[in-house]
Amino acid sequence: MANLGIPQNTIEVLQKYHFNFQKKYGQNFLIDTGVLDRIIAAAGITKEDCVLEIGPGIGTMTQYLAEAAREVVAVEIDKALIPILKDTLSVYDNVTILNEDILKVDINGIVQERNGGRPIKVVANLPYYITTPIIMGLFEQHVPLKSITIMVQKEVADRMQVGPGTKDYGALSLAVQYYAKPEIVANVPPNCFIPRPNVGSAVIRLTRYEEPPVQVKDEHKLFALIRASFNQRRKTLVNGLGNASNLQISKEQVAQALEQMGLPTTVRGEALTLEEFAELSNLLF
Ligand code: SAM
């Protein structure tokens, strides 16, 4: 099958199958061989790797992954794409296509079955409407992972990478940085896709830490604390956390913990580093 990274080949496949793009599934297919090469290089795929691809579309990136990896499992929700994928990937015997919703499928089960539970790599041009639940699902379910190399909306890539004191900093930055080292590896303009998205995109690589960079007594409590701190972004931590019903802590306890850490009691969540959130969590819980 011809290389689908070349726009004319993608257009031919779309016409042959009379494919209708589903907006609700975030379908923007890549048509740029340079970007595809960069994603594969950034993910460092070798013949040792088992790769999970989320949302293969018509199989454009899947072709590149199948050439580079030992094995590829591609999970696609749109059943109209399944016969197309069977055709575009027919020359590869190392690709398995699953017609499933990535938010519902048992990813740990796939890793167990396909890679004996050893860490896999995730590579995807993600559907943007569910970027955060996909990433958080992979981390929170403790899927054995080496890295996640993904195309996301540029603004979301920025949010994952920034530190305190910027407007993009929030719960997603802290959650990602607890589990992985984020690095933006490419910025990708709308004209590299068909149809063109109305936002800029970026490829970001999240390299999973073997051990988190901070130690906490209770990971769930840390994330509940982080979420509550950014729920009401403009509130001080004393007011925001003291009122959060799911945390069951008083304003006085928050003020006391902040003082113990040498922080002003007027501080907001957006000023705290991951290390400081970890310390606060350990003091409070
Ligand atoms: N990988 C292809 C490419 O780069 O050309 C397509 C990428 S497109 C941005 C996102 C793909 O994810 C679409 O094929 C869409 O149907 C699929 N998708 C959307 N929601 C999904 C879900 N919940 N589970 C699995 N796949 C999903």
PDB file of N, CA, C and O and ligand atoms in Angstrom, residues 25-30 53-58 60-61 75-78 81 100-103 125-127 129-130, ligand 1:
ATOM      1  N   TYR A  25     -15.477  12.607  16.670  1.00  0.00           N
ATOM      2  CA  TYR A  25     -14.329  11.761  17.012  1.00  0.00           C
ATOM      3  C   TYR A  25     -12.983  12.480  16.857  1.00  0.00           C
ATOM      4  O   TYR A  25     -11.928  11.862  16.950  1.00  0.00           O
ATOM      5  N   GLY A  26     -13.011  13.755  16.583  1.00  0.00           N
ATOM      6  CA  GLY A  26     -11.752  14.511  16.484  1.00  0.00           C
ATOM      7  C   GLY A  26     -10.864  14.009  15.349  1.00  0.00           C
ATOM      8  O   GLY A  26      -9.664  13.824  15.535  1.00  0.00           O
ATOM      9  N   GLN A  27     -11.467  13.781  14.187  1.00  0.00           N
ATOM     10  CA  GLN A  27     -10.701  13.176  13.088  1.00  0.00           C
ATOM     11  C   GLN A  27      -9.974  14.216  12.234  1.00  0.00           C
ATOM     12  O   GLN A  27     -10.591  14.926  11.435  1.00  0.00           O
ATOM     13  N   ASN A  28      -8.671  14.312  12.429  1.00  0.00           N
ATOM     14  CA  ASN A  28      -7.807  15.132  11.570  1.00  0.00           C
ATOM     15  C   ASN A  28      -6.615  14.240  11.220  1.00  0.00           C
ATOM     16  O   ASN A  28      -5.820  13.910  12.093  1.00  0.00           O
ATOM     17  N   PHE A  29      -6.548  13.840   9.963  1.00  0.00           N
ATOM     18  CA  PHE A  29      -5.531  12.859   9.574  1.00  0.00           C
ATOM     19  C   PHE A  29      -4.254  13.559   9.119  1.00  0.00           C
ATOM     20  O   PHE A  29      -4.293  14.571   8.406  1.00  0.00           O
ATOM     21  N   LEU A  30      -3.127  12.976   9.518  1.00  0.00           N
ATOM     22  CA  LEU A  30      -1.821  13.570   9.172  1.00  0.00           C
ATOM     23  C   LEU A  30      -1.501  13.344   7.702  1.00  0.00           C
ATOM     24  O   LEU A  30      -1.677  12.239   7.191  1.00  0.00           O
ATOM     25  N   GLU A  53      -1.056   2.293  19.591  1.00  0.00           N
ATOM     26  CA  GLU A  53      -1.474   3.504  18.902  1.00  0.00           C
ATOM     27  C   GLU A  53      -2.946   3.774  19.207  1.00  0.00           C
ATOM     28  O   GLU A  53      -3.792   2.882  19.074  1.00  0.00           O
ATOM     29  N   ILE A  54      -3.238   4.995  19.605  1.00  0.00           N
ATOM     30  CA  ILE A  54      -4.623   5.379  19.923  1.00  0.00           C
ATOM     31  C   ILE A  54      -5.176   6.151  18.730  1.00  0.00           C
ATOM     32  O   ILE A  54      -4.630   7.180  18.340  1.00  0.00           O
ATOM     33  N   GLY A  55      -6.240   5.639  18.128  1.00  0.00           N
ATOM     34  CA  GLY A  55      -6.869   6.333  17.011  1.00  0.00           C
ATOM     35  C   GLY A  55      -6.037   6.302  15.735  1.00  0.00           C
ATOM     36  O   GLY A  55      -5.507   7.318  15.311  1.00  0.00           O
ATOM     37  N   PRO A  56      -5.923   5.123  15.087  1.00  0.00           N
ATOM     38  CA  PRO A  56      -5.090   5.041  13.880  1.00  0.00           C
ATOM     39  C   PRO A  56      -5.670   5.735  12.644  1.00  0.00           C
ATOM     40  O   PRO A  56      -4.957   5.926  11.669  1.00  0.00           O
ATOM     41  N   GLY A  57      -6.967   6.091  12.677  1.00  0.00           N
ATOM     42  CA  GLY A  57      -7.555   6.748  11.493  1.00  0.00           C
ATOM     43  C   GLY A  57      -7.572   5.803  10.314  1.00  0.00           C
ATOM     44  O   GLY A  57      -8.106   4.688  10.400  1.00  0.00           O
ATOM     45  N   ILE A  58      -6.954   6.211   9.195  1.00  0.00           N
ATOM     46  CA  ILE A  58      -6.880   5.303   8.043  1.00  0.00           C
ATOM     47  C   ILE A  58      -5.550   4.533   8.033  1.00  0.00           C
ATOM     48  O   ILE A  58      -5.248   3.822   7.071  1.00  0.00           O
ATOM     49  N   THR A  60      -2.280   5.886   8.720  1.00  0.00           N
ATOM     50  CA  THR A  60      -1.110   6.618   8.236  1.00  0.00           C
ATOM     51  C   THR A  60       0.111   6.396   9.140  1.00  0.00           C
ATOM     52  O   THR A  60       1.150   5.907   8.695  1.00  0.00           O
ATOM     53  N   MET A  61      -0.053   6.739  10.427  1.00  0.00           N
ATOM     54  CA  MET A  61       1.081   6.576  11.340  1.00  0.00           C
ATOM     55  C   MET A  61       1.326   5.101  11.639  1.00  0.00           C
ATOM     56  O   MET A  61       2.452   4.684  11.905  1.00  0.00           O
ATOM     57  N   VAL A  75      -5.960   1.011  18.526  1.00  0.00           N
ATOM     58  CA  VAL A  75      -7.334   1.021  19.041  1.00  0.00           C
ATOM     59  C   VAL A  75      -8.110   2.159  18.389  1.00  0.00           C
ATOM     60  O   VAL A  75      -7.779   3.322  18.579  1.00  0.00           O
ATOM     61  N   GLU A  76      -9.134   1.799  17.611  1.00  0.00           N
ATOM     62  CA  GLU A  76      -9.898   2.803  16.847  1.00  0.00           C
ATOM     63  C   GLU A  76     -11.394   2.661  17.157  1.00  0.00           C
ATOM     64  O   GLU A  76     -11.961   1.585  17.028  1.00  0.00           O
ATOM     65  N   ILE A  77     -12.031   3.771  17.505  1.00  0.00           N
ATOM     66  CA  ILE A  77     -13.450   3.735  17.911  1.00  0.00           C
ATOM     67  C   ILE A  77     -14.406   3.679  16.714  1.00  0.00           C
ATOM     68  O   ILE A  77     -15.494   3.117  16.809  1.00  0.00           O
ATOM     69  N   ASP A  78     -14.011   4.273  15.580  1.00  0.00           N
ATOM     70  CA  ASP A  78     -14.939   4.449  14.448  1.00  0.00           C
ATOM     71  C   ASP A  78     -14.974   3.185  13.590  1.00  0.00           C
ATOM     72  O   ASP A  78     -13.997   2.856  12.906  1.00  0.00           O
ATOM     73  N   LEU A  81     -13.876   2.912   9.956  1.00  0.00           N
ATOM     74  CA  LEU A  81     -12.452   2.902   9.577  1.00  0.00           C
ATOM     75  C   LEU A  81     -11.854   1.493   9.557  1.00  0.00           C
ATOM     76  O   LEU A  81     -10.780   1.280   8.990  1.00  0.00           O
ATOM     77  N   GLU A 100     -12.409  -0.411  19.439  1.00  0.00           N
ATOM     78  CA  GLU A 100     -12.807  -0.157  20.828  1.00  0.00           C
ATOM     79  C   GLU A 100     -12.655   1.327  21.137  1.00  0.00           C
ATOM     80  O   GLU A 100     -11.948   2.053  20.427  1.00  0.00           O
ATOM     81  N   ASP A 101     -13.267   1.717  22.254  1.00  0.00           N
ATOM     82  CA  ASP A 101     -13.097   3.063  22.802  1.00  0.00           C
ATOM     83  C   ASP A 101     -11.909   3.010  23.765  1.00  0.00           C
ATOM     84  O   ASP A 101     -11.925   2.230  24.721  1.00  0.00           O
ATOM     85  N   ILE A 102     -10.904   3.813  23.523  1.00  0.00           N
ATOM     86  CA  ILE A 102      -9.685   3.762  24.345  1.00  0.00           C
ATOM     87  C   ILE A 102      -9.977   4.069  25.815  1.00  0.00           C
ATOM     88  O   ILE A 102      -9.250   3.618  26.705  1.00  0.00           O
ATOM     89  N   LEU A 103     -11.051   4.802  26.079  1.00  0.00           N
ATOM     90  CA  LEU A 103     -11.381   5.131  27.471  1.00  0.00           C
ATOM     91  C   LEU A 103     -12.078   3.969  28.183  1.00  0.00           C
ATOM     92  O   LEU A 103     -12.267   4.001  29.384  1.00  0.00           O
ATOM     93  N   ASN A 125      -1.591  10.358  17.338  1.00  0.00           N
ATOM     94  CA  ASN A 125      -2.086  11.680  16.974  1.00  0.00           C
ATOM     95  C   ASN A 125      -3.470  11.704  17.610  1.00  0.00           C
ATOM     96  O   ASN A 125      -4.417  11.159  17.056  1.00  0.00           O
ATOM     97  N   LEU A 126      -3.541  12.252  18.824  1.00  0.00           N
ATOM     98  CA  LEU A 126      -4.717  12.052  19.677  1.00  0.00           C
ATOM     99  C   LEU A 126      -5.953  12.792  19.171  1.00  0.00           C
ATOM    100  O   LEU A 126      -5.846  13.872  18.596  1.00  0.00           O
ATOM    101  N   PRO A 127      -7.144  12.196  19.441  1.00  0.00           N
ATOM    102  CA  PRO A 127      -8.378  12.979  19.276  1.00  0.00           C
ATOM    103  C   PRO A 127      -8.391  14.046  20.379  1.00  0.00           C
ATOM    104  O   PRO A 127      -8.333  13.715  21.560  1.00  0.00           O
ATOM    105  N   TYR A 129     -10.501  16.017  21.716  1.00  0.00           N
ATOM    106  CA  TYR A 129     -11.593  16.219  22.686  1.00  0.00           C
ATOM    107  C   TYR A 129     -11.437  15.378  23.942  1.00  0.00           C
ATOM    108  O   TYR A 129     -12.139  15.612  24.926  1.00  0.00           O
ATOM    109  N   ILE A 130     -10.531  14.397  23.927  1.00  0.00           N
ATOM    110  CA  ILE A 130     -10.336  13.560  25.120  1.00  0.00           C
ATOM    111  C   ILE A 130      -8.851  13.412  25.480  1.00  0.00           C
ATOM    112  O   ILE A 130      -8.456  12.405  26.073  1.00  0.00           O
TER     113      ILE A 130
HETATM  114  N1  SAM B   1      -3.704   8.489  13.582  1.00  0.00           N
HETATM  115  C1  SAM B   1      -4.455   9.087  12.486  1.00  0.00           C
HETATM  116  C2  SAM B   1      -3.587  10.107  11.776  1.00  0.00           C
HETATM  117  O1  SAM B   1      -2.629  10.551  12.398  1.00  0.00           O
HETATM  118  O2  SAM B   1      -3.858  10.437  10.656  1.00  0.00           O
HETATM  119  C3  SAM B   1      -5.768   9.712  12.956  1.00  0.00           C
HETATM  120  C4  SAM B   1      -5.664  10.727  14.062  1.00  0.00           C
HETATM  121  S1  SAM B   1      -7.188  11.558  14.421  1.00  0.00           S
HETATM  122  C5  SAM B   1      -6.571  13.055  15.153  1.00  0.00           C
HETATM  123  C6  SAM B   1      -7.822  10.756  15.881  1.00  0.00           C
HETATM  124  C7  SAM B   1      -8.346   9.337  15.696  1.00  0.00           C
HETATM  125  O3  SAM B   1      -8.812   8.854  16.964  1.00  0.00           O
HETATM  126  C8  SAM B   1      -9.505   9.210  14.748  1.00  0.00           C
HETATM  127  O4  SAM B   1      -9.270   8.139  13.871  1.00  0.00           O
HETATM  128  C9  SAM B   1     -10.713   8.925  15.653  1.00  0.00           C
HETATM  129  O5  SAM B   1     -11.737   8.173  15.016  1.00  0.00           O
HETATM  130  C10 SAM B   1     -10.048   8.169  16.788  1.00  0.00           C
HETATM  131  N2  SAM B   1     -10.779   8.222  18.069  1.00  0.00           N
HETATM  132  C11 SAM B   1     -11.555   9.208  18.559  1.00  0.00           C
HETATM  133  N3  SAM B   1     -12.027   8.921  19.767  1.00  0.00           N
HETATM  134  C12 SAM B   1     -11.540   7.685  20.086  1.00  0.00           C
HETATM  135  C13 SAM B   1     -11.688   6.830  21.222  1.00  0.00           C
HETATM  136  N4  SAM B   1     -12.430   7.171  22.272  1.00  0.00           N
HETATM  137  N5  SAM B   1     -11.054   5.630  21.201  1.00  0.00           N
HETATM  138  C14 SAM B   1     -10.297   5.259  20.126  1.00  0.00           C
HETATM  139  N6  SAM B   1     -10.127   6.031  19.044  1.00  0.00           N
HETATM  140  C15 SAM B   1     -10.721   7.232  19.011  1.00  0.00           C
END
